[in-house]
């Protein structure tokens, strides 16, 4: 059974704090993705990783960084959290292919920055 | 520019009242179209992939169809448990990244 897990369902942080969100998949997928989801804006890609230690910026990378040291694990880092980073964060993974590979999502982390 | 547009934004149905959700797209060289269901506060759950115009896929009360410019998600005799946001997505040209629509929020009342 497909499984993507995220380290926290809910997080409350203060402005300026460093925040780590972790995602783990057990499907041996090459690709991993971080999105944020906001009402009216849909899912927006923050970063994408296609291999260990490899990353590619998505549509909204500003204020975020990522780390992928192991194939199954992809971390999203907010270096200095700001209130406009309050959002739902979703991790996904997929096999590499021709764009026809299904992305499977984790349960999401709802982050509130005060 | 690659783009995905879903309509309507919101749809309220009576239980048993069939309807359709629309996903229109502009993308260079369509390689697939994905439908997801998302319940409030949860991650999207994969429903279907359609690969070519004319293809149809079914799952319980849901049927997805694909033409060269749009996809429809038909809901037959919906039940309250079908209430959710339905998302569609297509791959960017020559990458594994997906472009998502903003979704249709479906509410089915008993």
Short mmCIF file of C-alpha atoms in Angstrom, two decimals:
data_model
loop_
_atom_site.label_atom_id
_atom_site.label_comp_id
_atom_site.label_asym_id
_atom_site.label_seq_id
_atom_site.Cartn_x
_atom_site.Cartn_y
_atom_site.Cartn_z
CA UNK A 1 0.00 0.00 0.00
CA UNK A 2 1.25 3.46 -0.92
CA UNK A 3 2.48 5.44 2.06
CA UNK A 4 3.66 9.02 2.40
CA UNK A 5 3.95 10.34 5.93
CA UNK A 6 4.60 13.83 7.25
CA UNK A 7 6.19 14.55 10.60
CA UNK A 8 3.42 16.72 12.02
CA UNK A 9 -0.27 17.32 11.31
CA UNK A 10 -0.31 20.70 13.06
CA UNK A 11 2.45 23.12 13.98
CA UNK A 12 2.41 26.51 15.67
CA UNK A 13 5.57 28.60 15.39
CA UNK A 14 6.65 32.15 16.13
CA UNK A 15 7.86 34.66 13.53
CA UNK A 16 11.59 34.26 12.97
CA UNK A 17 11.79 30.64 14.11
CA UNK A 18 13.46 28.01 11.95
CA UNK A 19 10.93 25.36 10.98
CA UNK A 20 11.56 21.83 9.72
CA UNK A 21 8.90 19.79 7.95
CA UNK A 22 9.79 16.22 7.16
CA UNK A 23 8.32 13.80 4.65
CA UNK A 24 8.99 10.08 4.32
CA UNK A 25 7.83 7.70 1.58
CA UNK A 26 8.15 3.95 1.52
CA UNK A 27 7.54 3.33 -2.19
CA UNK A 28 11.14 3.72 -3.43
CA UNK A 29 10.08 6.76 -5.50
CA UNK A 30 12.76 8.85 -7.15
CA UNK A 31 10.72 12.08 -7.18
CA UNK A 32 9.57 14.00 -4.14
CA UNK A 33 7.68 17.30 -4.02
CA UNK A 34 6.72 20.00 -1.54
CA UNK A 35 3.57 22.06 -2.16
CA UNK A 36 1.67 24.64 -0.23
CA UNK A 37 -2.08 24.99 -0.51
CA UNK A 38 -3.99 28.18 0.19
CA UNK A 39 -7.70 28.94 -0.35
CA UNK A 40 -8.35 30.23 -3.85
CA UNK A 41 -4.75 29.62 -4.97
CA UNK A 42 -4.73 25.86 -5.18
CA UNK A 43 -1.62 23.73 -4.91
CA UNK A 44 1.63 25.55 -5.65
CA UNK A 45 4.96 23.77 -6.03
CA UNK A 46 7.71 24.98 -3.70
CA UNK A 47 10.53 22.54 -4.49
CA UNK A 48 11.02 19.29 -6.33
CA UNK A 49 13.72 16.64 -5.91
CA UNK A 50 14.40 14.00 -8.57
CA UNK A 51 17.25 12.22 -6.79
CA UNK A 52 19.23 12.21 -3.58
CA UNK A 53 20.92 15.60 -3.07
CA UNK A 54 19.26 16.93 -6.23
CA UNK A 55 16.65 19.67 -6.15
CA UNK A 56 14.85 22.03 -8.44
CA UNK A 57 12.97 25.21 -7.61
CA UNK A 58 9.24 25.22 -8.11
CA UNK A 59 6.95 28.19 -8.57
CA UNK A 60 7.35 29.75 -5.11
CA UNK A 61 10.75 28.83 -3.58
CA UNK A 62 11.43 32.16 -1.86
CA UNK A 63 11.80 31.79 1.90
CA UNK A 64 12.18 28.01 1.71
CA UNK A 65 14.99 25.51 1.33
CA UNK A 66 15.00 21.71 1.08
CA UNK A 67 17.21 18.78 1.89
CA UNK A 68 17.26 15.26 0.52
CA UNK A 69 20.03 13.17 2.03
CA UNK A 70 18.25 9.82 1.66
CA UNK A 71 15.96 8.60 -1.10
CA UNK A 72 12.96 8.13 1.17
CA UNK A 73 13.19 11.43 3.04
CA UNK A 74 12.60 15.02 1.88
CA UNK A 75 12.71 17.94 4.27
CA UNK A 76 11.32 21.43 3.84
CA UNK A 77 13.00 24.18 5.84
CA UNK A 78 11.66 27.62 6.62
CA UNK A 79 14.83 29.50 7.55
CA UNK A 80 12.98 32.33 9.31
CA UNK A 81 9.25 31.77 9.48
CA UNK A 82 6.95 34.65 8.60
CA UNK A 83 3.20 35.05 9.00
CA UNK A 84 2.67 34.81 5.23
CA UNK A 85 4.00 31.25 5.41
CA UNK A 86 0.94 30.18 7.39
CA UNK A 87 -0.52 27.50 5.14
CA UNK A 88 -1.19 23.82 4.53
CA UNK A 89 1.99 22.05 3.41
CA UNK A 90 1.72 18.89 1.35
CA UNK A 91 4.42 16.42 0.41
CA UNK A 92 4.10 14.05 -2.55
CA UNK A 93 6.20 11.41 -4.26
CA UNK A 94 6.23 9.59 -7.59
CA UNK A 95 8.34 7.38 -9.80
CA UNK A 96 10.37 9.11 -12.46
CA UNK A 97 8.99 8.72 -15.91
CA UNK A 98 7.43 10.51 -18.81
CA UNK A 99 5.08 12.70 -16.81
CA UNK A 100 2.58 9.87 -16.60
CA UNK A 101 3.53 8.76 -13.12
CA UNK A 102 1.01 9.29 -10.34
CA UNK A 103 1.95 11.56 -7.46
CA UNK A 104 0.91 10.25 -4.04
CA UNK A 105 0.34 12.73 -1.25
CA UNK A 106 0.90 12.74 2.47
CA UNK A 107 -1.76 13.87 4.97
CA UNK A 108 -0.48 17.46 5.11
CA UNK A 109 0.92 19.73 7.81
CA UNK A 110 -1.10 22.77 8.81
CA UNK A 111 1.40 25.44 9.89
CA UNK A 112 0.40 28.54 11.79
CA UNK A 113 3.04 31.27 12.19
CA UNK A 114 2.24 33.82 14.88
CA UNK B 1 1.64 28.97 -20.95
CA UNK B 2 0.50 25.66 -19.48
CA UNK B 3 -2.73 26.13 -17.56
CA UNK B 4 -5.53 24.16 -15.89
CA UNK B 5 -8.96 25.65 -15.16
CA UNK B 6 -11.71 23.92 -13.21
CA UNK B 7 -15.38 24.81 -13.11
CA UNK B 8 -17.56 25.40 -11.29
CA UNK B 9 -15.67 26.54 -8.19
CA UNK B 10 -18.42 25.12 -6.00
CA UNK B 11 -21.35 22.80 -6.63
CA UNK B 12 -24.23 21.94 -4.33
CA UNK B 13 -26.26 18.86 -5.19
CA UNK B 14 -29.15 17.01 -3.67
CA UNK B 15 -28.47 13.36 -2.98
CA UNK B 16 -29.16 11.43 -6.19
CA UNK B 17 -28.85 14.51 -8.44
CA UNK B 18 -26.25 13.66 -11.10
CA UNK B 19 -23.88 16.31 -12.47
CA UNK B 20 -20.48 16.93 -14.06
CA UNK B 21 -17.32 18.80 -13.10
CA UNK B 22 -15.15 20.33 -15.79
CA UNK B 23 -11.36 20.55 -16.14
CA UNK B 24 -10.05 22.42 -19.18
CA UNK B 25 -6.35 22.59 -19.96
CA UNK B 26 -3.81 24.13 -22.28
CA UNK B 27 -0.53 22.26 -22.33
CA UNK B 28 2.05 21.36 -24.94
CA UNK B 29 1.70 17.70 -25.69
CA UNK B 30 -0.69 16.19 -23.16
CA UNK B 31 0.83 13.09 -21.57
CA UNK B 32 -1.85 12.46 -19.00
CA UNK B 33 -4.55 14.04 -16.86
CA UNK B 34 -4.97 13.22 -13.18
CA UNK B 35 -8.04 13.48 -10.96
CA UNK B 36 -7.76 13.65 -7.17
CA UNK B 37 -10.26 13.87 -4.33
CA UNK B 38 -9.41 15.96 -1.27
CA UNK B 39 -11.31 15.90 2.00
CA UNK B 40 -11.06 18.94 4.32
CA UNK B 41 -7.75 19.05 6.20
CA UNK B 42 -6.31 16.04 4.35
CA UNK B 43 -3.97 15.37 1.47
CA UNK B 44 -5.32 14.71 -2.05
CA UNK B 45 -6.23 11.11 -2.79
CA UNK B 46 -5.58 9.76 -6.28
CA UNK B 47 -8.66 8.77 -8.30
CA UNK B 48 -7.83 8.38 -12.02
CA UNK B 49 -5.28 8.94 -14.74
CA UNK B 50 -6.45 9.45 -18.33
CA UNK B 51 -3.84 9.25 -21.05
CA UNK B 52 -5.54 9.96 -24.36
CA UNK B 53 -8.62 11.59 -25.85
CA UNK B 54 -11.62 9.29 -25.80
CA UNK B 55 -10.47 7.38 -22.74
CA UNK B 56 -12.92 6.82 -19.87
CA UNK B 57 -12.42 5.44 -16.36
CA UNK B 58 -14.96 4.60 -13.68
CA UNK B 59 -14.93 4.12 -9.95
CA UNK B 60 -18.18 3.60 -8.09
CA UNK B 61 -20.34 6.68 -8.84
CA UNK B 62 -17.53 8.55 -10.62
CA UNK B 63 -16.66 8.45 -14.30
CA UNK B 64 -13.86 10.50 -15.85
CA UNK B 65 -13.67 11.27 -19.55
CA UNK B 66 -11.07 13.06 -21.65
CA UNK B 67 -11.16 15.08 -24.87
CA UNK B 68 -8.35 17.02 -26.53
CA UNK B 69 -9.16 20.17 -24.56
CA UNK B 70 -10.95 19.11 -21.39
CA UNK B 71 -11.90 16.40 -18.98
CA UNK B 72 -15.18 15.78 -17.21
CA UNK B 73 -15.79 14.07 -13.91
CA UNK B 74 -19.36 12.76 -14.01
CA UNK B 75 -21.00 11.98 -10.70
CA UNK B 76 -24.01 9.69 -10.94
CA UNK B 77 -26.56 9.60 -8.11
CA UNK B 78 -24.17 11.19 -5.60
CA UNK B 79 -24.28 10.51 -1.89
CA UNK B 80 -23.29 12.83 0.98
CA UNK B 81 -20.00 10.92 1.35
CA UNK B 82 -19.01 12.13 -2.14
CA UNK B 83 -18.72 15.65 -0.69
CA UNK B 84 -15.11 16.78 -1.17
CA UNK B 85 -12.94 19.01 -3.32
CA UNK B 86 -12.03 17.44 -6.66
CA UNK B 87 -8.74 18.46 -8.23
CA UNK B 88 -7.39 17.84 -11.70
CA UNK B 89 -3.78 18.17 -12.85
CA UNK B 90 -1.65 17.77 -15.96
CA UNK B 91 2.13 17.38 -16.28
CA UNK B 92 4.28 20.30 -17.37
CA UNK B 93 5.83 19.73 -20.78
CA UNK B 94 8.79 17.37 -20.53
CA UNK B 95 8.88 17.18 -16.72
CA UNK B 96 7.35 15.14 -13.91
CA UNK B 97 5.90 18.27 -12.29
CA UNK B 98 2.12 18.69 -12.23
CA UNK B 99 0.03 21.81 -12.82
CA UNK B 100 -3.07 21.74 -10.61
CA UNK B 101 -6.40 23.43 -11.06
CA UNK B 102 -7.90 25.21 -8.07
CA UNK B 103 -10.53 22.52 -7.64
CA UNK B 104 -14.31 22.14 -7.47
CA UNK B 105 -15.80 21.97 -3.99
CA UNK B 106 -18.72 19.53 -4.12
CA UNK B 107 -21.37 19.38 -1.41
CA UNK B 108 -24.05 16.71 -1.54
CA UNK B 109 -27.04 17.17 0.77
CA UNK B 110 -29.33 14.33 1.94
#
